[in-house]
XYZ file of C-alpha atoms in Angstrom:
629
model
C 164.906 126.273 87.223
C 166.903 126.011 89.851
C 167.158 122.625 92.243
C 165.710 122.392 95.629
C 168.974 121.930 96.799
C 170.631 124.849 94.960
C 167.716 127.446 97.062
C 168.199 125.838 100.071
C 172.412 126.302 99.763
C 171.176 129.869 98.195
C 169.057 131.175 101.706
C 171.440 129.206 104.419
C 174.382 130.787 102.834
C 172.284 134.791 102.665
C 171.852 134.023 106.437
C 175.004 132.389 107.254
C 176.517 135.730 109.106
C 173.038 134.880 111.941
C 175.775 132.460 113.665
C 178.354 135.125 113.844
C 178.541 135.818 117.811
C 176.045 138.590 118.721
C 178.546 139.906 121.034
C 180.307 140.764 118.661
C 177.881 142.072 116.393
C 176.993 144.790 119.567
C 180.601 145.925 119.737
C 180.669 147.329 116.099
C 177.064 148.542 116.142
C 178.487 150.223 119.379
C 181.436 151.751 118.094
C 181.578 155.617 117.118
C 183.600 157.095 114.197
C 186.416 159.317 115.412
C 188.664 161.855 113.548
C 192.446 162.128 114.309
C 194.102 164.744 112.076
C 194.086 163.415 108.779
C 192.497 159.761 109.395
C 189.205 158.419 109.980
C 188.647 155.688 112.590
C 186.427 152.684 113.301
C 187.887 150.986 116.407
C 191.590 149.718 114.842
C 190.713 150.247 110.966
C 190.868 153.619 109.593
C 190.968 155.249 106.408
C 192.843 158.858 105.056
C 193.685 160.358 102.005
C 196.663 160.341 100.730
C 199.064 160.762 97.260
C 195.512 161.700 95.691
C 194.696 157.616 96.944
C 191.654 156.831 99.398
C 193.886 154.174 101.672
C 192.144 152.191 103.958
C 193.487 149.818 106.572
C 191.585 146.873 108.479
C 192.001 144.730 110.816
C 190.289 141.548 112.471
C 187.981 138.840 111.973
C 186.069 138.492 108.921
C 182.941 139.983 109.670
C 184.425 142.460 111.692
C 186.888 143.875 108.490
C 183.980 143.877 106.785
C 182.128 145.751 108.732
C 184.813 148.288 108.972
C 185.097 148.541 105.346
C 181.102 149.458 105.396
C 181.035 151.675 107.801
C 184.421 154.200 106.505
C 183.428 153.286 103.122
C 179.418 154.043 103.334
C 179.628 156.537 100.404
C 181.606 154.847 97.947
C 179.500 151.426 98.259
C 176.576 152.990 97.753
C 178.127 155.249 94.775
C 179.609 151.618 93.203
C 176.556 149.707 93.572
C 174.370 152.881 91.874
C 176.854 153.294 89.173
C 176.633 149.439 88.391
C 173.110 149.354 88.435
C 173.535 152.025 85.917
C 175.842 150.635 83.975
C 173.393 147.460 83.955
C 170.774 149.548 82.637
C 173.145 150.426 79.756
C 174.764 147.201 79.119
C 171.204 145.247 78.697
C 170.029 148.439 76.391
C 172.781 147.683 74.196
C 172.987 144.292 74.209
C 169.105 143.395 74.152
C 168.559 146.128 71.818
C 165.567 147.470 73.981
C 165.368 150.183 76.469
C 165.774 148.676 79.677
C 164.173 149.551 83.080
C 164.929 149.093 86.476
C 162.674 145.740 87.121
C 165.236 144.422 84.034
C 168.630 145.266 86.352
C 166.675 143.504 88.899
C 165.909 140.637 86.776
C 169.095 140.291 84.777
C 170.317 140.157 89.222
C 168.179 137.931 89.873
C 168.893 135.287 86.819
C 172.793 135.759 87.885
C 172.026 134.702 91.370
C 169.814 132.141 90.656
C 172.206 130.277 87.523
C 175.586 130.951 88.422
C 176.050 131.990 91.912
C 173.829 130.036 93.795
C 175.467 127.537 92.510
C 178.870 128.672 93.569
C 178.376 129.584 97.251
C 179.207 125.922 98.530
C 182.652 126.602 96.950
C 183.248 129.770 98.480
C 185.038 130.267 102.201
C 182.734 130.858 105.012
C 185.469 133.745 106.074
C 184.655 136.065 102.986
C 180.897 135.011 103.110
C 180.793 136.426 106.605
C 183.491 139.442 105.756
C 180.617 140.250 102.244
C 177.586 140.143 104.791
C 180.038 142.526 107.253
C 180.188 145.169 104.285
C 176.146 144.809 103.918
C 175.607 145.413 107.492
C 178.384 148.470 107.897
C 177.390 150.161 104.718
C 172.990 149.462 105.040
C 173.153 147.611 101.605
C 171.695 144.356 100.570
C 174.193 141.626 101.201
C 173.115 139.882 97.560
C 174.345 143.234 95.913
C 178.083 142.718 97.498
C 177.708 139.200 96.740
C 176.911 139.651 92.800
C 179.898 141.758 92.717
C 182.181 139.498 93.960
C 181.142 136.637 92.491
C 179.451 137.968 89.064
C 181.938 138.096 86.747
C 181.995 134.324 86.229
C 178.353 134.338 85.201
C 179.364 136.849 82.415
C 182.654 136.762 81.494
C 182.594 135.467 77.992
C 180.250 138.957 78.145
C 183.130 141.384 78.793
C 185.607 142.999 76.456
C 189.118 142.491 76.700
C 192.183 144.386 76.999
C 194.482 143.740 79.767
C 198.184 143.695 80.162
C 200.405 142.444 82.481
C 204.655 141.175 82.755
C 207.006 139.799 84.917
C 210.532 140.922 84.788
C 213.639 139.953 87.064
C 217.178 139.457 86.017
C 218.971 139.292 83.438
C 216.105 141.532 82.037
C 216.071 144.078 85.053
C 219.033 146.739 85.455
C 218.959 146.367 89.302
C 218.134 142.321 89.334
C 214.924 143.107 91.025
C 211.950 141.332 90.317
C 209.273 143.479 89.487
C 205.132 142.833 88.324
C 203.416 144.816 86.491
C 199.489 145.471 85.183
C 197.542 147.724 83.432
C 194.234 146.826 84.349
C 191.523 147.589 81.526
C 188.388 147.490 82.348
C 184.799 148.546 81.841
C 182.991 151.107 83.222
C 186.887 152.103 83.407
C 185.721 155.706 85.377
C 184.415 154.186 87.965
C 187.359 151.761 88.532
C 189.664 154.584 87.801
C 187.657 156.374 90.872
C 187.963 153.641 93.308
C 191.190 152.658 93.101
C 191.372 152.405 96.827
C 193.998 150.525 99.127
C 193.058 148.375 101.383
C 195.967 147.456 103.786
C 194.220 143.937 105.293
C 195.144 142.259 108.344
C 193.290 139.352 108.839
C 193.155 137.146 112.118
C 193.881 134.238 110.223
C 196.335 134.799 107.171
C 199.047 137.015 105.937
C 198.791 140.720 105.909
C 198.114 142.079 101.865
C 197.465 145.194 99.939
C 194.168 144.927 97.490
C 193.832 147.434 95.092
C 189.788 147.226 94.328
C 186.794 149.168 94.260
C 185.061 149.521 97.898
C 182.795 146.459 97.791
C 185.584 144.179 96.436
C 186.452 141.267 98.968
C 187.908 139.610 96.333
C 190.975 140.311 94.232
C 192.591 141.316 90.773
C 195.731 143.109 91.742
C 197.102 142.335 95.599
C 200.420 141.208 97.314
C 201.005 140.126 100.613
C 203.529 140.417 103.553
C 205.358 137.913 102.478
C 206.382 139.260 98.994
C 203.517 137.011 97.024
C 202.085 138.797 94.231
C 198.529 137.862 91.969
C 197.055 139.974 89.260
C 194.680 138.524 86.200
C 193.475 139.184 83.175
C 190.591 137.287 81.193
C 190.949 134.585 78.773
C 187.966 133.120 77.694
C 187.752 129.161 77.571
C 185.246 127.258 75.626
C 184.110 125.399 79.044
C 182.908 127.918 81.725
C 180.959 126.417 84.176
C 178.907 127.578 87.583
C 180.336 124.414 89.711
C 183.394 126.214 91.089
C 185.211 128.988 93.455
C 184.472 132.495 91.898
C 187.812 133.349 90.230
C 188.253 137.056 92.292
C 187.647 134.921 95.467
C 190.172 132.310 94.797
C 192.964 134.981 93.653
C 191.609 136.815 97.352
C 192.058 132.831 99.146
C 195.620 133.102 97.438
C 197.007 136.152 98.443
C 195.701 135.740 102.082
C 196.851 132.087 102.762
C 199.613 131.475 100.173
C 203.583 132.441 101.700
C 204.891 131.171 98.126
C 204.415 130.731 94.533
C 204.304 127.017 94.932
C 201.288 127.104 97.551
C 199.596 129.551 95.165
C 200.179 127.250 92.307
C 198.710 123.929 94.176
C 195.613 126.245 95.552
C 194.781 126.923 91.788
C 195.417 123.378 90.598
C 193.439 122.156 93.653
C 190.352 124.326 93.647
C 187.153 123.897 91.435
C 187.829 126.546 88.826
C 184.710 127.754 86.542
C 185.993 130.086 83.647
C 189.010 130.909 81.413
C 191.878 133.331 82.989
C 195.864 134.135 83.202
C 196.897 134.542 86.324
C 200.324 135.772 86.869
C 202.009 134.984 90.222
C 205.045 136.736 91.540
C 207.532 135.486 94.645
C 209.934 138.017 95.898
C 211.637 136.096 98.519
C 212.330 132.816 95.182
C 212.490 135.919 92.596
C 210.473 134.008 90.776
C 207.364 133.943 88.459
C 204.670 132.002 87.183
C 201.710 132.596 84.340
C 198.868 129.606 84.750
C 196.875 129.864 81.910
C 193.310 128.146 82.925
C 190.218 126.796 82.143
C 187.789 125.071 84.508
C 189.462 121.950 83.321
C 192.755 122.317 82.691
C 195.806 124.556 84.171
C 199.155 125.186 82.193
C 202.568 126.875 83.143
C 204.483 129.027 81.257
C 207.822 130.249 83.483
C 209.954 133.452 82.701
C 212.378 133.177 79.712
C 215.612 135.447 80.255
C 214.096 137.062 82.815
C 210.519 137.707 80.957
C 206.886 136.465 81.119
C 203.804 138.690 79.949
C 200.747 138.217 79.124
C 197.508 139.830 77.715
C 193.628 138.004 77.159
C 194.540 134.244 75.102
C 196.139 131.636 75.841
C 199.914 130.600 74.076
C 199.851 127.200 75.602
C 199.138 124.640 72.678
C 196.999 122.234 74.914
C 194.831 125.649 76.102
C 194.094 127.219 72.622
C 192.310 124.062 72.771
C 189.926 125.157 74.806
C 189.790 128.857 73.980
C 186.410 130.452 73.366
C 186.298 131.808 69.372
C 188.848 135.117 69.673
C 187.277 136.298 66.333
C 184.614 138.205 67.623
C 183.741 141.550 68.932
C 187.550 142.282 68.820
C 188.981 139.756 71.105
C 191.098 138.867 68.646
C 193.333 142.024 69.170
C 194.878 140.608 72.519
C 197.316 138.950 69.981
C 198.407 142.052 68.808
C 199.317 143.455 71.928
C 200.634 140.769 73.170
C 203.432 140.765 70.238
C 204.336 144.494 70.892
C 204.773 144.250 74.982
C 207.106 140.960 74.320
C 208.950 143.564 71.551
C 209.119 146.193 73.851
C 210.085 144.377 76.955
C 212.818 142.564 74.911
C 214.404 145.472 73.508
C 214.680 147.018 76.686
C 216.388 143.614 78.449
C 219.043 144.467 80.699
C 218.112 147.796 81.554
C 214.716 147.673 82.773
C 213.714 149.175 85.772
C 210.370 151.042 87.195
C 211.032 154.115 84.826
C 211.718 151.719 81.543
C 208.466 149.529 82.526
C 206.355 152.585 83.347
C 207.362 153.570 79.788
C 206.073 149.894 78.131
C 202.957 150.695 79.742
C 202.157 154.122 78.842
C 202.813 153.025 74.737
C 200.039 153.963 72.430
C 201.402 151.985 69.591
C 198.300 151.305 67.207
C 198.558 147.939 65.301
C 195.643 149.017 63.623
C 197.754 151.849 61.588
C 200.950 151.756 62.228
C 200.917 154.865 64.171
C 201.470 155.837 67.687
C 198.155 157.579 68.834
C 195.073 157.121 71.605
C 192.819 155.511 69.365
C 193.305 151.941 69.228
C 190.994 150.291 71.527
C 193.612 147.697 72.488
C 196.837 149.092 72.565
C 198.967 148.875 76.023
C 197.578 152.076 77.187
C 194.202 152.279 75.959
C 191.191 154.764 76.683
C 189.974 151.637 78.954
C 192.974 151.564 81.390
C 191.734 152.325 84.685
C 195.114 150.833 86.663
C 197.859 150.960 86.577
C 200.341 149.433 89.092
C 203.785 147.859 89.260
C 204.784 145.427 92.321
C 208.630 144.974 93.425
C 207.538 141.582 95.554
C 211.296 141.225 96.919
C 211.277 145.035 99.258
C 207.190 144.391 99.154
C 206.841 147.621 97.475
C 204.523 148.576 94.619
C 203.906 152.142 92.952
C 200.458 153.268 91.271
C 199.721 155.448 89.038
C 197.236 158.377 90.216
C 194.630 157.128 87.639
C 192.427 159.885 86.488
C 191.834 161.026 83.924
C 192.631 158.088 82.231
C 193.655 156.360 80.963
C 195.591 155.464 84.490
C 199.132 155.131 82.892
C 199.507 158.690 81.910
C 199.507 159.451 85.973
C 202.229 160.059 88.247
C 203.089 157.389 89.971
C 203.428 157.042 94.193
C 205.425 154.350 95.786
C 204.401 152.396 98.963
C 205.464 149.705 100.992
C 204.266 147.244 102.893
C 206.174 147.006 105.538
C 206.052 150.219 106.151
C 202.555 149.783 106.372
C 201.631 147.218 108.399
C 204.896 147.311 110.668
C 206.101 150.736 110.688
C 209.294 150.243 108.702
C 211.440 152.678 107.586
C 211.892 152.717 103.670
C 214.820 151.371 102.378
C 215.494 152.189 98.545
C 212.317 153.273 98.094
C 210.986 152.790 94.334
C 211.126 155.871 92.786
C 208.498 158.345 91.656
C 207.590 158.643 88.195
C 206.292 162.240 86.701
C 202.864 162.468 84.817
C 202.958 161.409 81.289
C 204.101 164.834 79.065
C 201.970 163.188 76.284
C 199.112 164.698 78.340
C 200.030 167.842 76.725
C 199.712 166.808 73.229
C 196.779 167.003 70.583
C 196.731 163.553 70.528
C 195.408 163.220 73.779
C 193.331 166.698 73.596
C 191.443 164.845 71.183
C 191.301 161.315 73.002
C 189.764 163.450 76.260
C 187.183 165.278 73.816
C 186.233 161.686 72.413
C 185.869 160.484 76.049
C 183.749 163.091 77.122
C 181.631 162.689 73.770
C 180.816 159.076 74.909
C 179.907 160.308 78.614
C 177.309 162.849 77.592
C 175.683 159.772 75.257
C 175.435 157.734 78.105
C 173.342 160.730 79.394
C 171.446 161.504 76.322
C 173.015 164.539 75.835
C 173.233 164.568 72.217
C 173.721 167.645 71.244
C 176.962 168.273 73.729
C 178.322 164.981 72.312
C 178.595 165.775 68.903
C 180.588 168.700 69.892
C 183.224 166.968 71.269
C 182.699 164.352 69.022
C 183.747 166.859 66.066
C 186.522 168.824 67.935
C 187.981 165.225 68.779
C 188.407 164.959 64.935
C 189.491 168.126 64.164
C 192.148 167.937 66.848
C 193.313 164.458 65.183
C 192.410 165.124 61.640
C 194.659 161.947 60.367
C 193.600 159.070 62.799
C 191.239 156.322 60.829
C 191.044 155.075 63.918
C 189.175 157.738 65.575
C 187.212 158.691 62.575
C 185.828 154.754 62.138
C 184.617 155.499 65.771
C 183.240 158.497 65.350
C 180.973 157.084 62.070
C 180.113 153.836 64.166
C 178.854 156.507 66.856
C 177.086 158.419 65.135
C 175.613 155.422 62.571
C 174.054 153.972 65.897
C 173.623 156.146 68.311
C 172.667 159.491 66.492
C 170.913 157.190 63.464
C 172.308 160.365 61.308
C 173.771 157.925 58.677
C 174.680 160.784 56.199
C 176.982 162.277 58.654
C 178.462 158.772 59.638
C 179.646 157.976 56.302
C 181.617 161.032 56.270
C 183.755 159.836 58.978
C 183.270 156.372 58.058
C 184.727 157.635 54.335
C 187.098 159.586 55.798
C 188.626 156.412 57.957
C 188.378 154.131 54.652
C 190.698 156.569 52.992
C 193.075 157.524 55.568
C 193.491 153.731 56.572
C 193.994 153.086 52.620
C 197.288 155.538 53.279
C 198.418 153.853 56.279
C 196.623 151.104 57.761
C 198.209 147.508 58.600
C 196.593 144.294 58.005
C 195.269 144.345 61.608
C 193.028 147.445 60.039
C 189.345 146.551 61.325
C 187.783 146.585 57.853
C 185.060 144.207 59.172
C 183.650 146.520 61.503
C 184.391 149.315 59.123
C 182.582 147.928 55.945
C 179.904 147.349 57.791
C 178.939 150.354 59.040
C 179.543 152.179 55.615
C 176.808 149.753 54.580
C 174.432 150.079 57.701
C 174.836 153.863 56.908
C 173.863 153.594 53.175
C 171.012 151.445 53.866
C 169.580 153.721 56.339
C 170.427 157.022 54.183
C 168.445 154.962 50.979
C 171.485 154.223 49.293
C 170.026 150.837 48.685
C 172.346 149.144 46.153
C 176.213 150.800 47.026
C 174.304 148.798 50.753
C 174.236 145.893 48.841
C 177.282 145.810 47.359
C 179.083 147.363 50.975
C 177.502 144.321 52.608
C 178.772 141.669 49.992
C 182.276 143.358 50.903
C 181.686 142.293 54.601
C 180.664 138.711 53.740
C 184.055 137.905 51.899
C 185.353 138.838 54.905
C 186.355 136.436 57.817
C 183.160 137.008 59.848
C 181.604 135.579 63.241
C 178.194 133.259 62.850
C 176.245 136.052 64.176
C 177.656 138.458 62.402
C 177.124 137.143 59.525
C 173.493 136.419 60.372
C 173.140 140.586 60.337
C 175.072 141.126 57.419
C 172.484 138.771 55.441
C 169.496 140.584 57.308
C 170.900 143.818 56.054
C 170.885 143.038 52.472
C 167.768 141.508 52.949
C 166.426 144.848 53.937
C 167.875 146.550 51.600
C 166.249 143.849 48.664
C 162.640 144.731 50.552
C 163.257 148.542 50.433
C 163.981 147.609 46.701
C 160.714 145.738 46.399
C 162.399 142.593 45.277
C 160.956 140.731 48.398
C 162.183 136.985 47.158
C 165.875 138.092 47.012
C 165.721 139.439 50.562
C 163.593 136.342 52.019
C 166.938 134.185 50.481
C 169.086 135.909 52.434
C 166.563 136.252 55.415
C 167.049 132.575 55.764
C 170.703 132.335 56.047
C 170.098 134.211 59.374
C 167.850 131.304 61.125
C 169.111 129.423 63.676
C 172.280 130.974 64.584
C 173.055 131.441 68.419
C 172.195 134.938 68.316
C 168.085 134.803 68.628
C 167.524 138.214 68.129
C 168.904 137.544 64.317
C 166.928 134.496 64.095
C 163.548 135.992 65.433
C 164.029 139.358 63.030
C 164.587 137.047 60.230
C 161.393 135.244 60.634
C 159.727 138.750 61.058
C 160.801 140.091 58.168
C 160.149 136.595 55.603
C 156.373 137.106 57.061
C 156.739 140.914 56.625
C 158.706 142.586 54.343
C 161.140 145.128 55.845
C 159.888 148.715 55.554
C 162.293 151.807 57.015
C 159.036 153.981 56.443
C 157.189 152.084 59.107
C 159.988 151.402 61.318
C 163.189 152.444 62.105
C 166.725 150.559 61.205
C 167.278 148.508 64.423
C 170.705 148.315 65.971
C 172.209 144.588 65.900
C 172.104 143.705 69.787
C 175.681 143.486 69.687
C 177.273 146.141 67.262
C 178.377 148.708 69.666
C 181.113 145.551 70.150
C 182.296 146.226 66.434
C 183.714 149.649 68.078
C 186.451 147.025 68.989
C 186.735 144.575 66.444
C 188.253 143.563 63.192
């Protein structure tokens, strides 16, 4: 429960914008929308479309941005916050393992606000407090909805899957001795991020003027520069020690690019401020032409500098006193960061000395999959992956960037535009202008025929359209008839989605043997084992479930993974009637962290197991074992 204190810092904080001058207030609610050719106005801000980008540029006090953002952005907040809500709805479906409803979303809300960010307001500037309640007023939403998303992902990061890249580059490495930063940003719901990749060009009254590519409710940051050639992008690394008592990590990389003229200041503001979970953050300074990764935990910061001209980085840490404190990278596929990580240092080495925005755009469009050998769109984790939903390369020295246009994604495959930010905020002319680089020709290919057909499969699912989704499900096969990484997909799909557990061993059979022809040892057989026996038990198959399942427990295996395994042979021992072996293995599920294991193992050692009377339950969390080892 939370403290008295905690509520009383949680309601003066929600009303905190009441001080903001009333005068003030009366001016926007005053001010009229105009139309001048191609842009949009709101007093000096204004927004237009441009390069297939919605680019939007503010200007003023905090509130007043804000309220700017709301009103030219109305229909995209209220299309992000709906589309999260939804996504909510999904995420606690698959993760409690019961259909949820809307009073859960507003529960699941409420329990963020109340144990994490309550907690974090004292910690967070009063300037993007009042610039969050600006966006609630201009757009007619609920300033606790902005406020969740710009401070929520601390209260469930060691929730989120991983998959993010990102490098530094500058000479000896670069062909031009430019200094250049790249990310792909990978991210989930990655269609909705991939549809608001929006510029805002912010110039606040106090602070530097910076680019922030974000959805529309974002006041805080993943991928910005600034004016005076400072670039911040991050990617998650989970620590073992996440904590509430801090600065929400988006809001301190926003605090960064706003106040911080070098990569030194940047550096002390993340040493100095109270940190609360796990993260790489890679700085760039054009006018030094230098870089910096800080590899953090709420405790602890490391350093790791360029070496001949490179730095990169994915989701773990490298820094021996950090994978001290990094949360278990076993599970639900984290562990294939590592694997990434290897090939971008491979490809960003053997391209040393003549790297340059084409050569880089080229490292991040690679499909390489680790988990075969193979270059194709199915590895979940590979540098371009079916989650990339930016992608975006900064030249901090001429304060350029260029983006790729990011749907469909994954982003990479887009053509990319160039902009610059003097251009935009003084009305430069461009001098060597980055150049442009065409869409991706592997667009063309099967490959990605069938990648777009899988995509679309998992869509229509979200919409219970079942029948629509094994279409594309089975022309995304046929279309890549020798990827075991699609075809383990496609049996985990339809093993627990459809429940048609016939028809997922197929293409879970179909994977074994095609990765038996060319898989590496980063092959998920985990995941894959699994499933073959989840699909035997619940097609009868009782004993090749058994024997499946003691396959998966030689394995290297995750607590609560483990827990299921033992719950599954369990059930298969009750379907069997031999109700004393299954209650042995019932018992080697109590008490692990996951209670959903613990609570079905007690149900089932007071009641045998019967598929008759009920139906094979989904593990809370095996939709993650799409991802894992």
């Amino acid at each position: 429960m939370k403290s008295a204190a905690s509520i009383f810092i949680f309601f003066l904080t929600a009303n905190l914008c009441l001080a903001i001058d009333q005068a003030a207030k009366d001016k926007l609610k005053a001010e009229k929308v105009r139309t001048d050719g191609s842009r949009t106005f709101f007093g000096e801000a204004y927004r237009e479309e441009r390069s297939g980008f919605t680019v939007v540029h503010l200007k003023g006090e905090p509130y007043e941005i804000g309220y700017q953002r709301g009103v030219l952005l109305k229909n995209e907040i209220n299309y992000a916050l709906n589309s999260i809500d939804k996504e909510l709805r999904q995420w606690i479906t698959e993760y409690a393992g019961v259909e949820s409803t809307t009073a859960m979303v507003m529960l699941f809300k409420d329990l963020a606000h109340n144990q994490g960010i309550s907690k974090m307001l004292k910690f967070i500037p009063e300037e993007y407090i009042e610039e969050m309640q600006g966006i609630a007023d201009g757009a007619g939403v609920k300033y606790k909805d902005i406020l969740l998303l710009n401070a929520g992902y601390d209260v469930i990061e060691n929730l989120t899957k991983l998959y993010c890249s990102a490098f530094a580059a500058a000479s000896p490495a670069t062909a031009d001795g430019r200094l250049y930063h790249g990310r792909n940003l990978d991210w989930e719901p990655p269609d909705l991020i991939a549809e608001q990749n929006i510029l805002f060009f912010v110039q606040p009254a106090d602070g530097i003027p910076f680019v922030n590519i974000a959805p529309s409710p974002f006041v805080c940051v993943v991928t910005a520069m600034n004016l005076q050639g400072v670039s911040v992008t991050i990617n998650v690394s989970l620590s073992n020690e996440p904590r509430t008592e801090g600065m929400p990590t988006f809001l301190l990389l926003r605090n960064i690019v706003q106040h911080a003229a070098t990569i030194d200041e940047a550096i002390k503001m993340i040493q100095t401020t109270p940190r609360t979970v796990g993260n790489n953050i890679l700085i760039s300074d054009g006018k030094n032409n230098d870089a910096s990764l800080l590899e953090c935990s709420s405790s602890r910061c490391e350093i790791r500098k360029p070496q001949d001209g490179l730095l990169w980085a994915n989701n773990h840490y490298e820094h021996p006193e950090m994978k001290k404190r990094q949360y278990p990278m076993n599970i639900y596929g984290r562990n294939n960061t590592e694997g990434r990580f290897e090939r971008l240092g491979k490809l960003l080495k053997e391209k040393a000395g003549t790297l340059d925005i084409q050569t880089l755009v080229e490292v991040f469009r690679d499909r390489y999959n680790w988990e075969t050998g193979t270059i194709d769109s199915f590895c979940p984790q590979s540098i371009c992956n079916p989650k990339t939903a930016q992608s975006i390369i900064f030249a901090p020295t001429d304060r350029q960037f260029s983006i790729a246009q990011p749907l469909p994604i994954p982003a990479c495959d887009g053509k990319y535009f160039a902009f610059d930010l003097k251009q935009e905020f003084e009305g430069a002319a461009l001098s060597a202008p980055l150049a442009a680089i065409d869409e991706n020709l592997h667009r063309r290919t099967d490959d990605y025929k069938s990648y777009q057909h899988f995509h679309t499969a998992q869509k229509l699912i979200a919409e219970n359209k079942q029948s629509e989704a094994l279409g594309n499900l089975k022309t995304a096969a046929s279309l890549s008839p020798n990827s075991a990484s699609l075809h383990r997909q496609i049996g985990i799909i339809l093993c627990n989605n459809f429940k048609d557990y016939k028809l997922a061993l197929q293409y879970l059979q179909k994977a074994m043997e095609l990765a038996t022809q060319n898989a590496t040892d980063r092959f998920p057989q985990t995941s894959l084992n699994y499933f073959i026996g989840k699909s035997y038990l619940g097609s009868g198959e009782y004993e090749k479930a058994i024997a499946t399942m003691e396959k998966v427990l030689a394995l290297k295996l995750d607590e609560d993974l483990e827990a299921w395994t033992h719950i599954r042979i369990g059930q298969c021992y009750d379907m069997l009637n031999q109700h004393e072996k299954a209650i042995t293995h019932y018992k080697k599920a109590i008490g692990v962290k996951d209670n959903a294991a613990s609570t079905a193992a007690l149900n089932y050692i007071d009641k045998p197991f019967n598929m008759n009377e009920k139906p094979l339950e989904s593990r809370p969390k095996d939709s993650y074992l799409m991802n894992a080892i």
